[in-house]
Amino acid sequence: MSDSPHEYAPELARALQEFREEIAHFEYTPEPVSMGTVMDVGESIVHVSGLRQVMVGEILRFDNDSLGMALNLTTESVGAIIMGSNEGIVRGGNVQALGYVASVPVGEQMLGRVVDALGRPVDGKGPVSTARVRPIERPAPGIIERAPVDQPLTTGIKAVDALVPIGRGQRQLIIGDRQTGKTTMAVDAILNQRPNDVLCIYVAIGQKLSSVAQVVNELQRSGAMQHTVVITAEASAPAALQYIAPYAGCAMAEEFMQGGRDTLIVYDDLTKHAWAYRQLSLLLRRPPGREAYPGDIFYLHARLLERAGRLDDLRGGGSMTALPIVETQLGDLAAYIPTNIISITDGQIYLETELFHSGVRPAINAGLSVSRVGGAAQSPAMRQVAGQIRLDMAQYRELQAFSQFGTDLDAATQTALNRGARLVELIKQPQHTYFAPEDQVAIFFAATHGYLQDVAIDDVSEFESLLVQYLNRERQSVRNAIAFERRMTPELEQALSLALNDFQRTIWENRG
Ligand code: ATP
Ligand code: MG
């Protein structure tokens, strides 16, 4: 019986005890840095040998003080992207792995600033005084942590609020060819957040410096910079910075969201983001897939957009609404990147060149634009009037095609065409203007209840602006009722009709 385990028990117990004590006092001290050597340098990328214990996404420093980020980890080498100049990075040079993944400064102090993709200020206003940093990559909130998207995020843009309403926490794509007003729409949504207490992040990816400057000017001119952070990785910035810019912006928005705030983030645009990532991937010799994009491009964008959403009350109830922008070629919505992003957003606003040039601005194609969760987030009053508008617009589009054949039109068709044409006029809106939700409800109510029937097409915008002035001057009570009741009760409809009749009689018919 000498080999019975019991005979060893006291010894085992002692060993176990020693082991326990040892691990109780064990302290893990990671190597502070790890050093490697540059094997080869290319435009935007390097391969490094000798780096041990390096993480995916870890920040590297080169001899010329440029930073890099480790992306490809293989047994022989580490493939990394250079987030700065590659001048002075030579074969055989030193590379330091800094032991942390890419992070950016976050917090209220970022508001009003223009920074690059690593959060370094580029607005000449000195260093950013925030002590908080956050990794740019983070898992999206889980299902349990989320609340449904059921609160409106009004943009002040009639066409959006009525036809493709956006809810807090929604991801709504703005898509269209070059020069169709995509940036303007997103920037106007930011400008119009002043009354709503929503913090905004504008991320410029691969844009011309002049366009970014124009956006910043507009934000400053209108006072919106106070509630906005601008992150810029313009076309001339290293591809690596263009690649990480949206994640940097997302991290800043996340910080606000987790602090219980509502945020709006614009990614302008993800087409150029995909190009930057494709460039880096090809240089890192990752296998190209469809349209030469790397296989994980879909996952990349899905991961980014999943981080938007609304947290439940236990987690502060904050939200992140995302407006990614995608540029199409010749209206091709079926190309790789557009279809990918359409499938991971909650709807799209499709802007069309033809409409833009025919003077319908914003150039929303009402037939191809949808908001899959927005309806639940619309105020009931708006939902009521907007539902009718969508129907009228759809009918108008159909009849318009039909009436081109020159058939005799009956009275009902004429009326529908007449109403549709006026609605199209009402949807138009100059850039950088704001319509309060209660004014929008009144305007669309007027349109769907025949008040515009006898207004000439060319006079529609005048009718609208006089009406808004009149309501603000003389019918605040009705406006307030729309804003606070949020529902179109019969009494409210009656009050609104009375106001409209009065406006028609005293103002519209007596205008100079
Ligand atoms: P790009 O493809 O170059 O990024 P984009 O689609 O972002 O272009 P914008 O730069 O927003 O388009 O707009 C193009 C031009 O149209 C700008 O000069 C802008 O001022 C004008 N514009 C946009 N929206 C409107 C509008 N609602 N009313 C009048 N002009 C507008
Ligand atoms: Mg643009």
Coordinates of C-alpha atoms and ligand atoms in Angstrom, one line a residue:
M1 CA 0.0 0.0 0.0
S2 CA 3.0 2.3 -0.2
D3 CA 1.8 3.9 -3.4
S4 CA -1.5 5.0 -1.9
P5 CA -2.1 8.7 -2.6
H6 CA -2.9 9.2 1.1
E7 CA 0.7 8.8 2.0
Y8 CA 1.6 11.8 0.0
A9 CA -1.3 13.9 1.4
P10 CA 0.7 15.9 4.0
E11 CA 3.4 16.7 1.5
L12 CA 0.9 17.6 -1.2
A13 CA -1.0 19.8 1.2
R14 CA 2.2 21.6 2.1
A15 CA 3.1 22.1 -1.5
L16 CA -0.3 23.3 -2.2
Q17 CA -0.1 25.7 0.7
E18 CA 3.2 27.1 -0.6
F19 CA 1.8 27.4 -4.0
R20 CA -1.2 29.3 -2.7
E21 CA 1.0 31.7 -0.8
E22 CA 3.1 32.2 -3.9
I23 CA 0.2 33.1 -6.1
A24 CA -1.3 35.3 -3.4
H25 CA 1.8 37.5 -3.6
F26 CA 2.3 37.1 -7.3
E27 CA 2.4 40.4 -9.1
Y28 CA 2.4 40.5 -12.9
T29 CA 4.7 43.2 -14.1
P30 CA 4.5 43.3 -17.9
E31 CA 7.6 44.3 -19.7
P32 CA 7.3 48.0 -19.9
V33 CA 8.3 48.2 -23.5
S34 CA 9.3 45.8 -26.1
M35 CA 11.8 46.7 -28.9
G36 CA 12.0 45.6 -32.5
T37 CA 13.8 46.4 -35.7
V38 CA 12.5 47.7 -38.9
M39 CA 12.7 45.1 -41.7
D40 CA 11.2 47.2 -44.5
V41 CA 9.4 50.5 -44.9
G42 CA 6.9 51.4 -47.5
E43 CA 4.3 54.1 -48.1
S44 CA 2.2 54.0 -44.9
I45 CA 3.4 50.6 -43.7
V46 CA 6.4 48.9 -42.1
H47 CA 7.3 45.3 -41.2
V48 CA 9.1 44.9 -37.9
S49 CA 11.0 42.0 -36.6
G50 CA 11.9 41.1 -33.0
L51 CA 8.8 42.5 -31.4
R52 CA 7.5 40.2 -28.8
Q53 CA 4.3 40.4 -26.8
V54 CA 2.6 42.9 -29.0
M55 CA -1.1 43.3 -29.3
V56 CA -3.2 43.8 -32.3
G57 CA -3.8 47.6 -32.4
E58 CA -0.9 48.3 -30.1
I59 CA 0.8 51.7 -30.7
L60 CA 4.4 51.6 -31.9
R61 CA 7.0 54.4 -31.9
F62 CA 9.6 54.8 -34.6
D63 CA 13.0 56.6 -34.5
N64 CA 11.5 59.7 -36.1
D65 CA 8.9 59.9 -33.4
S66 CA 6.1 58.9 -35.7
L67 CA 3.5 56.6 -34.2
G68 CA 2.4 53.4 -35.8
M69 CA -0.2 50.7 -35.1
A70 CA 0.5 46.9 -35.2
L71 CA -2.0 45.1 -37.4
N72 CA -0.6 42.0 -38.8
L73 CA 1.0 39.7 -36.3
T74 CA 2.8 36.7 -37.7
T75 CA 5.6 34.5 -36.3
E76 CA 8.3 36.2 -38.3
S77 CA 7.2 39.8 -38.3
V78 CA 4.7 42.4 -37.3
G79 CA 3.0 44.4 -40.1
A80 CA 2.2 47.9 -38.9
I81 CA 0.7 51.1 -40.3
I82 CA 2.5 54.5 -39.9
M83 CA 0.3 57.2 -38.5
G84 CA 2.6 60.0 -39.4
S85 CA 5.5 60.8 -41.7
N86 CA 7.7 57.8 -42.8
E87 CA 10.6 60.2 -43.3
G88 CA 13.4 59.0 -41.0
I89 CA 12.2 55.5 -40.6
V90 CA 15.0 53.3 -42.0
R91 CA 15.7 49.7 -42.4
G92 CA 17.4 48.5 -39.2
G93 CA 15.9 51.3 -37.2
N94 CA 14.4 50.8 -33.8
V95 CA 10.7 50.3 -33.0
Q96 CA 9.2 50.5 -29.6
A97 CA 5.9 48.9 -28.7
L98 CA 4.3 51.2 -26.1
G99 CA 2.1 48.6 -24.4
Y100 CA -1.3 50.2 -25.1
V101 CA -3.8 50.1 -27.9
A102 CA -4.7 53.2 -29.8
S103 CA -6.6 55.6 -27.6
V104 CA -7.9 59.2 -27.8
P105 CA -8.6 61.9 -25.3
V106 CA -12.3 62.2 -24.5
G107 CA -14.7 64.3 -22.4
E108 CA -16.4 67.7 -22.4
Q109 CA -13.1 69.5 -23.0
M110 CA -13.0 68.1 -26.5
L111 CA -16.1 70.2 -27.4
G112 CA -15.4 73.1 -29.6
R113 CA -12.1 71.6 -30.8
V114 CA -10.8 70.4 -34.1
V115 CA -8.5 67.4 -33.7
D116 CA -6.8 64.7 -35.8
A117 CA -7.5 61.0 -35.6
L118 CA -5.4 60.6 -32.5
G119 CA -7.1 63.5 -30.7
R120 CA -4.2 65.9 -31.2
P121 CA -5.5 69.5 -31.7
V122 CA -5.1 71.0 -35.2
D123 CA -7.0 74.2 -34.5
G124 CA -4.1 76.1 -33.1
K125 CA -5.9 76.7 -29.8
G126 CA -3.3 74.9 -27.7
P127 CA -3.3 71.5 -26.0
V128 CA -6.6 69.8 -25.0
S129 CA -6.9 69.8 -21.2
T130 CA -8.6 66.5 -20.6
A131 CA -7.1 63.7 -18.5
R132 CA -9.5 61.1 -19.8
V133 CA -8.5 58.7 -22.6
R134 CA -10.4 55.9 -24.2
P135 CA -9.4 53.1 -26.5
I136 CA -10.8 53.7 -30.0
E137 CA -12.0 50.1 -30.3
R138 CA -14.5 48.8 -27.9
P139 CA -17.2 46.1 -28.2
A140 CA -20.7 47.5 -28.9
P141 CA -23.2 47.5 -26.1
G142 CA -25.0 44.2 -25.8
I143 CA -28.7 43.6 -26.4
I144 CA -29.5 43.6 -22.7
E145 CA -28.0 47.0 -22.3
R146 CA -30.0 48.7 -25.0
A147 CA -33.3 50.5 -25.0
P148 CA -35.6 50.7 -28.0
V149 CA -35.2 53.7 -30.3
D150 CA -38.4 55.6 -29.7
Q151 CA -37.4 59.2 -29.1
P152 CA -37.2 61.6 -32.1
L153 CA -33.9 63.3 -33.0
T154 CA -35.3 66.3 -34.9
T155 CA -33.0 67.6 -37.5
G156 CA -35.0 70.8 -38.4
I157 CA -34.9 69.6 -42.0
K158 CA -38.5 69.2 -43.1
A159 CA -37.8 66.5 -45.7
V160 CA -36.0 64.4 -43.1
D161 CA -38.2 64.9 -40.1
A162 CA -41.4 64.2 -42.1
L163 CA -40.3 61.5 -44.6
V164 CA -37.4 59.7 -43.1
P165 CA -37.5 60.6 -39.4
I166 CA -34.5 59.8 -37.2
G167 CA -34.7 58.4 -33.7
R168 CA -32.1 58.8 -31.0
G169 CA -29.8 55.8 -31.3
Q170 CA -30.6 55.2 -34.9
R171 CA -28.1 54.7 -37.8
Q172 CA -29.3 56.5 -40.8
L173 CA -27.3 56.4 -44.0
I174 CA -27.0 59.5 -46.2
I175 CA -26.1 58.2 -49.7
G176 CA -25.7 59.8 -53.1
D177 CA -23.4 60.7 -55.9
R178 CA -20.8 63.5 -55.7
Q179 CA -22.1 67.0 -55.0
T180 CA -25.7 66.1 -54.1
G181 CA -25.7 67.9 -50.7
K182 CA -24.7 65.0 -48.4
T183 CA -22.3 66.9 -46.2
T184 CA -24.7 69.9 -46.1
M185 CA -27.5 67.7 -44.8
A186 CA -25.4 66.1 -42.1
V187 CA -23.9 69.5 -41.0
D188 CA -27.3 71.1 -40.9
A189 CA -28.5 68.3 -38.6
I190 CA -25.6 69.3 -36.3
L191 CA -26.4 73.0 -36.6
N192 CA -29.9 72.4 -35.6
Q193 CA -29.1 70.5 -32.5
R194 CA -28.7 73.7 -30.5
P195 CA -32.2 73.6 -29.0
N196 CA -32.0 69.9 -28.4
D197 CA -29.0 69.5 -26.2
V198 CA -27.4 66.8 -28.3
L199 CA -23.6 66.7 -28.4
C200 CA -22.2 66.2 -31.9
I201 CA -19.1 64.7 -33.5
Y202 CA -18.2 65.4 -37.1
V203 CA -15.6 63.0 -38.5
A204 CA -14.1 64.0 -41.9
I205 CA -12.4 61.2 -43.7
G206 CA -10.5 61.7 -46.9
Q207 CA -12.1 65.1 -47.5
K208 CA -10.4 68.1 -49.1
L209 CA -8.9 70.4 -46.5
S210 CA -11.0 73.2 -48.0
S211 CA -14.2 71.3 -47.5
V212 CA -13.3 70.6 -43.8
A213 CA -12.5 74.2 -43.3
Q214 CA -15.8 75.2 -44.8
V215 CA -17.7 72.9 -42.4
V216 CA -15.7 74.2 -39.4
N217 CA -16.4 77.8 -40.5
E218 CA -20.1 77.1 -40.7
L219 CA -20.2 75.4 -37.3
Q220 CA -18.3 78.4 -35.8
R221 CA -20.4 81.0 -37.5
S222 CA -23.6 79.5 -36.2
G223 CA -22.3 78.9 -32.7
A224 CA -22.7 75.1 -33.1
M225 CA -19.0 74.5 -32.4
Q226 CA -19.8 74.8 -28.7
H227 CA -21.5 71.4 -28.8
T228 CA -19.4 69.8 -31.4
V229 CA -16.0 68.0 -31.8
V230 CA -14.5 67.9 -35.3
I231 CA -12.1 65.1 -36.1
T232 CA -10.3 65.4 -39.4
A233 CA -8.3 62.9 -41.3
E234 CA -8.3 64.8 -44.6
A235 CA -7.3 63.4 -48.0
S236 CA -3.7 64.3 -47.5
A237 CA -3.4 62.7 -44.1
P238 CA -1.7 59.3 -43.8
A239 CA -4.1 56.4 -44.8
A240 CA -3.7 55.0 -41.3
L241 CA -5.2 58.1 -39.7
Q242 CA -8.1 58.0 -42.2
Y243 CA -8.6 54.4 -41.2
I244 CA -8.8 55.1 -37.5
A245 CA -10.6 58.4 -37.6
P246 CA -14.2 57.0 -37.3
Y247 CA -13.2 54.8 -34.4
A248 CA -11.7 57.8 -32.6
G249 CA -14.9 59.8 -33.1
C250 CA -17.0 56.9 -32.0
A251 CA -14.9 56.6 -28.8
M252 CA -15.6 60.3 -28.0
A253 CA -19.3 59.9 -28.6
E254 CA -19.3 56.7 -26.5
E255 CA -17.9 58.7 -23.6
F256 CA -20.7 61.1 -23.8
M257 CA -23.3 58.4 -24.3
Q258 CA -22.2 56.5 -21.2
G259 CA -22.4 59.7 -19.3
G260 CA -26.1 59.7 -20.1
R261 CA -25.9 62.3 -22.9
D262 CA -27.5 62.1 -26.3
T263 CA -25.0 62.3 -29.1
L264 CA -25.0 62.6 -32.9
I265 CA -22.0 61.4 -34.9
V266 CA -21.4 62.0 -38.6
Y267 CA -19.0 59.8 -40.6
D268 CA -18.2 61.8 -43.8
D269 CA -17.6 59.5 -45.6
L270 CA -17.3 55.7 -45.3
T271 CA -16.5 55.2 -49.0
K272 CA -13.2 57.0 -48.5
H273 CA -12.7 55.1 -45.2
A274 CA -13.1 51.9 -47.2
W275 CA -10.5 53.2 -49.7
A276 CA -8.0 54.0 -47.0
Y277 CA -8.5 50.5 -45.4
R278 CA -8.2 48.8 -48.8
Q279 CA -4.9 50.7 -49.5
L280 CA -3.4 49.6 -46.1
S281 CA -4.6 46.1 -46.5
L282 CA -3.1 45.7 -50.0
L283 CA 0.2 47.2 -48.8
L284 CA 0.2 44.7 -45.9
R285 CA -0.4 42.0 -48.5
R286 CA -3.7 40.8 -47.1
P287 CA -5.6 38.9 -49.8
P288 CA -7.9 41.2 -51.8
G289 CA -11.6 40.2 -52.2
R290 CA -14.5 41.7 -54.1
E291 CA -13.5 45.1 -55.7
A292 CA -10.1 44.4 -54.1
Y293 CA -11.4 45.3 -50.7
P294 CA -10.1 43.0 -47.9
G295 CA -12.5 40.4 -46.7
D296 CA -13.2 42.1 -43.4
I297 CA -14.4 45.4 -44.7
F298 CA -18.0 44.5 -44.0
Y299 CA -17.2 43.5 -40.4
L300 CA -15.2 46.7 -40.0
H301 CA -18.1 48.9 -40.8
A302 CA -20.6 46.7 -39.0
R303 CA -18.5 46.9 -35.8
L304 CA -18.4 50.6 -36.1
L305 CA -22.1 51.2 -36.6
E306 CA -23.1 48.7 -34.0
R307 CA -21.6 50.9 -31.4
A308 CA -24.5 53.4 -32.0
G309 CA -27.7 52.9 -30.1
R310 CA -29.5 53.9 -27.1
L311 CA -28.7 52.6 -23.6
D312 CA -31.4 51.7 -21.1
D313 CA -32.2 53.7 -18.0
L314 CA -30.0 51.5 -15.8
R315 CA -27.0 52.6 -17.9
G316 CA -27.9 56.3 -18.0
G317 CA -30.2 56.4 -21.0
G318 CA -27.7 58.0 -23.2
S319 CA -27.7 57.5 -27.0
M320 CA -25.5 57.7 -30.1
T321 CA -27.2 58.4 -33.3
A322 CA -25.0 57.8 -36.4
L323 CA -25.2 59.4 -39.8
P324 CA -22.7 57.6 -42.0
I325 CA -22.3 59.1 -45.5
V326 CA -21.6 57.0 -48.6
E327 CA -20.7 58.3 -52.0
T328 CA -22.1 56.4 -55.0
Q329 CA -20.9 56.3 -58.6
L330 CA -23.7 57.2 -61.1
G331 CA -26.4 56.4 -58.5
D332 CA -25.2 52.7 -58.2
L333 CA -26.7 51.6 -54.9
A334 CA -25.8 48.0 -55.7
A335 CA -22.0 48.4 -55.5
Y336 CA -20.2 46.6 -52.8
I337 CA -19.7 49.3 -50.1
P338 CA -23.2 50.9 -50.6
T339 CA -25.0 47.5 -50.3
N340 CA -22.9 46.6 -47.3
I341 CA -23.7 49.7 -45.4
I342 CA -27.3 49.8 -46.4
S343 CA -27.6 46.4 -44.8
I344 CA -26.2 47.5 -41.5
T345 CA -28.1 50.8 -41.1
D346 CA -31.6 51.4 -40.0
G347 CA -32.5 53.2 -43.2
Q348 CA -31.1 55.5 -45.9
I349 CA -31.6 59.0 -47.2
Y350 CA -31.0 58.8 -51.0
L351 CA -29.9 62.1 -52.5
E352 CA -30.2 62.3 -56.3
T353 CA -28.2 64.3 -58.8
E354 CA -31.1 64.9 -61.1
L355 CA -33.3 66.3 -58.4
F356 CA -30.4 68.4 -57.1
H357 CA -29.9 70.0 -60.5
S358 CA -33.7 70.5 -61.0
G359 CA -33.7 72.6 -57.9
V360 CA -35.2 70.2 -55.4
R361 CA -32.8 70.7 -52.5
P362 CA -32.4 68.7 -50.3
A363 CA -32.5 66.3 -53.2
I364 CA -34.2 63.5 -51.4
N365 CA -35.6 60.7 -53.5
A366 CA -38.7 60.0 -51.5
G367 CA -39.3 56.7 -53.1
L368 CA -35.9 55.2 -52.4
S369 CA -35.4 56.7 -48.9
V370 CA -36.6 54.9 -45.9
S371 CA -36.3 55.0 -42.1
R372 CA -36.9 51.6 -40.6
V373 CA -37.2 52.6 -37.0
G374 CA -37.9 56.3 -37.2
G375 CA -41.7 56.1 -37.3
A376 CA -41.8 54.9 -33.8
A377 CA -39.6 57.9 -32.9
Q378 CA -41.7 60.5 -34.5
S379 CA -44.0 62.6 -32.3
P380 CA -47.5 61.4 -32.8
A381 CA -48.6 64.8 -34.3
M382 CA -45.9 64.6 -36.8
R383 CA -46.6 61.0 -37.6
Q384 CA -50.2 61.8 -38.3
V385 CA -49.5 64.6 -40.8
A386 CA -46.4 62.9 -42.3
G387 CA -48.3 59.6 -43.0
Q388 CA -50.6 61.6 -45.3
I389 CA -47.7 63.3 -47.0
R390 CA -46.0 60.0 -47.8
L391 CA -49.1 58.7 -49.4
D392 CA -49.7 61.9 -51.4
M393 CA -46.1 62.0 -52.6
A394 CA -46.2 58.3 -53.7
Q395 CA -49.5 59.0 -55.5
Y396 CA -48.0 62.1 -57.1
R397 CA -45.0 60.1 -58.4
E398 CA -47.2 57.5 -60.0
L399 CA -49.6 60.0 -61.6
Q400 CA -46.7 62.1 -62.8
A401 CA -45.4 59.2 -64.9
F402 CA -48.9 58.4 -66.1
S403 CA -49.8 62.0 -67.0
Q404 CA -46.7 62.3 -69.3
F405 CA -48.6 60.3 -71.9
G406 CA -50.9 63.2 -72.3
T407 CA -54.2 61.4 -71.6
D408 CA -57.1 63.5 -70.5
L409 CA -56.9 63.9 -66.8
D410 CA -60.0 63.8 -64.6
A411 CA -60.5 66.3 -61.8
A412 CA -59.4 63.9 -59.0
T413 CA -56.1 63.3 -60.8
Q414 CA -55.6 67.0 -61.4
T415 CA -56.1 67.7 -57.7
A416 CA -53.7 65.0 -56.7
L417 CA -51.1 66.3 -59.1
N418 CA -51.7 69.8 -58.0
R419 CA -51.2 68.8 -54.3
G420 CA -48.1 66.7 -55.1
A421 CA -46.4 69.6 -56.9
R422 CA -47.0 71.8 -53.9
L423 CA -45.7 69.2 -51.5
V424 CA -42.5 69.0 -53.5
E425 CA -42.1 72.8 -53.2
L426 CA -42.7 72.5 -49.4
I427 CA -40.0 69.8 -49.1
K428 CA -37.4 72.2 -50.5
Q429 CA -35.3 74.0 -47.9
P430 CA -32.3 76.3 -48.2
Q431 CA -29.2 75.0 -46.6
H432 CA -28.4 76.0 -42.9
T433 CA -32.0 76.7 -42.1
Y434 CA -34.1 75.3 -39.3
F435 CA -37.8 74.5 -39.0
A436 CA -39.1 73.7 -35.5
P437 CA -41.1 70.5 -35.3
E438 CA -44.3 72.4 -34.4
D439 CA -43.9 74.7 -37.4
Q440 CA -43.4 71.6 -39.6
V441 CA -46.6 70.1 -38.3
A442 CA -48.5 73.2 -39.1
I443 CA -47.0 73.6 -42.6
F444 CA -47.7 70.0 -43.6
F445 CA -51.2 70.1 -42.0
A446 CA -51.9 73.1 -44.2
A447 CA -50.7 71.2 -47.3
T448 CA -52.7 68.1 -46.7
H449 CA -55.8 70.1 -45.8
G450 CA -56.1 72.0 -49.0
Y451 CA -54.8 75.3 -47.8
L452 CA -52.2 75.4 -50.6
Q453 CA -54.7 74.4 -53.4
D454 CA -54.9 77.9 -54.8
V455 CA -51.4 79.1 -54.0
A456 CA -49.3 79.3 -57.2
I457 CA -46.3 77.0 -57.2
D458 CA -43.9 79.9 -57.2
D459 CA -45.6 81.4 -54.2
V460 CA -45.4 78.3 -52.0
S461 CA -42.2 79.2 -50.2
E462 CA -43.5 82.7 -49.5
F463 CA -46.7 81.2 -48.1
E464 CA -44.7 79.0 -45.9
S465 CA -42.4 81.7 -44.5
L466 CA -45.3 84.1 -43.9
L467 CA -47.2 81.3 -42.2
V468 CA -44.3 80.5 -39.9
Q469 CA -43.9 84.2 -39.0
Y470 CA -47.6 84.5 -38.3
L471 CA -47.7 81.4 -36.1
N472 CA -44.6 82.6 -34.1
R473 CA -46.0 86.1 -33.8
E474 CA -49.7 85.5 -33.1
R475 CA -50.4 81.9 -32.4
Q476 CA -47.8 80.8 -29.9
S477 CA -50.6 79.0 -28.0
V478 CA -51.2 76.7 -31.0
R479 CA -47.5 76.1 -31.5
N480 CA -47.1 75.2 -27.8
A481 CA -50.1 72.9 -27.9
I482 CA -48.5 71.0 -30.8
A483 CA -45.2 70.9 -29.0
F484 CA -46.6 69.8 -25.6
E485 CA -49.5 67.6 -26.5
R486 CA -47.5 65.9 -29.1
R487 CA -50.8 64.5 -30.5
M488 CA -53.2 65.9 -33.0
T489 CA -56.4 65.9 -30.9
P490 CA -59.6 67.1 -32.6
E491 CA -59.5 70.3 -30.6
L492 CA -56.0 70.9 -31.7
E493 CA -56.9 70.3 -35.3
Q494 CA -59.7 72.8 -34.9
A495 CA -57.4 75.4 -33.4
L496 CA -54.9 74.9 -36.2
S497 CA -57.6 75.2 -38.8
L498 CA -58.9 78.4 -37.2
A499 CA -55.4 79.8 -37.2
L500 CA -54.9 78.8 -40.8
N501 CA -58.2 80.4 -41.9
D502 CA -57.2 83.6 -40.0
F503 CA -53.8 83.6 -41.6
Q504 CA -55.3 83.2 -45.1
R505 CA -57.8 86.0 -44.6
T506 CA -55.7 88.6 -42.8
I507 CA -52.2 87.9 -44.0
W508 CA -52.1 85.9 -47.2
E509 CA -54.8 87.6 -49.1
N510 CA -53.6 91.1 -48.1
R511 CA -49.9 90.6 -48.8
G512 CA -48.3 93.4 -50.8
Ligands
ATP1 P1 -19.2 65.9 -52.1 O1 -19.5 64.7 -52.9 O2 -18.2 66.8 -52.9 O3 -18.7 65.6 -50.7 P2 -21.7 66.6 -51.1 O4 -22.7 65.6 -51.6 O5 -21.2 66.4 -49.7 O6 -20.5 66.8 -52.1 P3 -22.3 69.3 -50.4 O7 -20.9 69.7 -50.4 O8 -23.0 69.2 -49.2 O9 -22.5 68.0 -51.3 O10 -23.1 70.3 -51.3 C1 -22.8 70.6 -52.7 C2 -23.2 72.0 -53.0 O11 -24.6 72.1 -52.9 C3 -22.6 73.0 -52.0 O12 -22.2 74.1 -52.7 C4 -23.8 73.4 -51.1 O13 -23.7 74.7 -50.7 C5 -25.0 73.2 -52.1 N1 -26.2 72.8 -51.3 C6 -26.4 71.6 -50.6 N2 -27.6 71.6 -50.1 C7 -28.2 72.7 -50.4 C8 -29.5 73.2 -50.2 N3 -30.4 72.5 -49.4 N4 -29.9 74.3 -50.7 C9 -29.0 75.0 -51.5 N5 -27.8 74.6 -51.8 C10 -27.4 73.4 -51.3
MG2 MG -19.4 66.0 -48.9

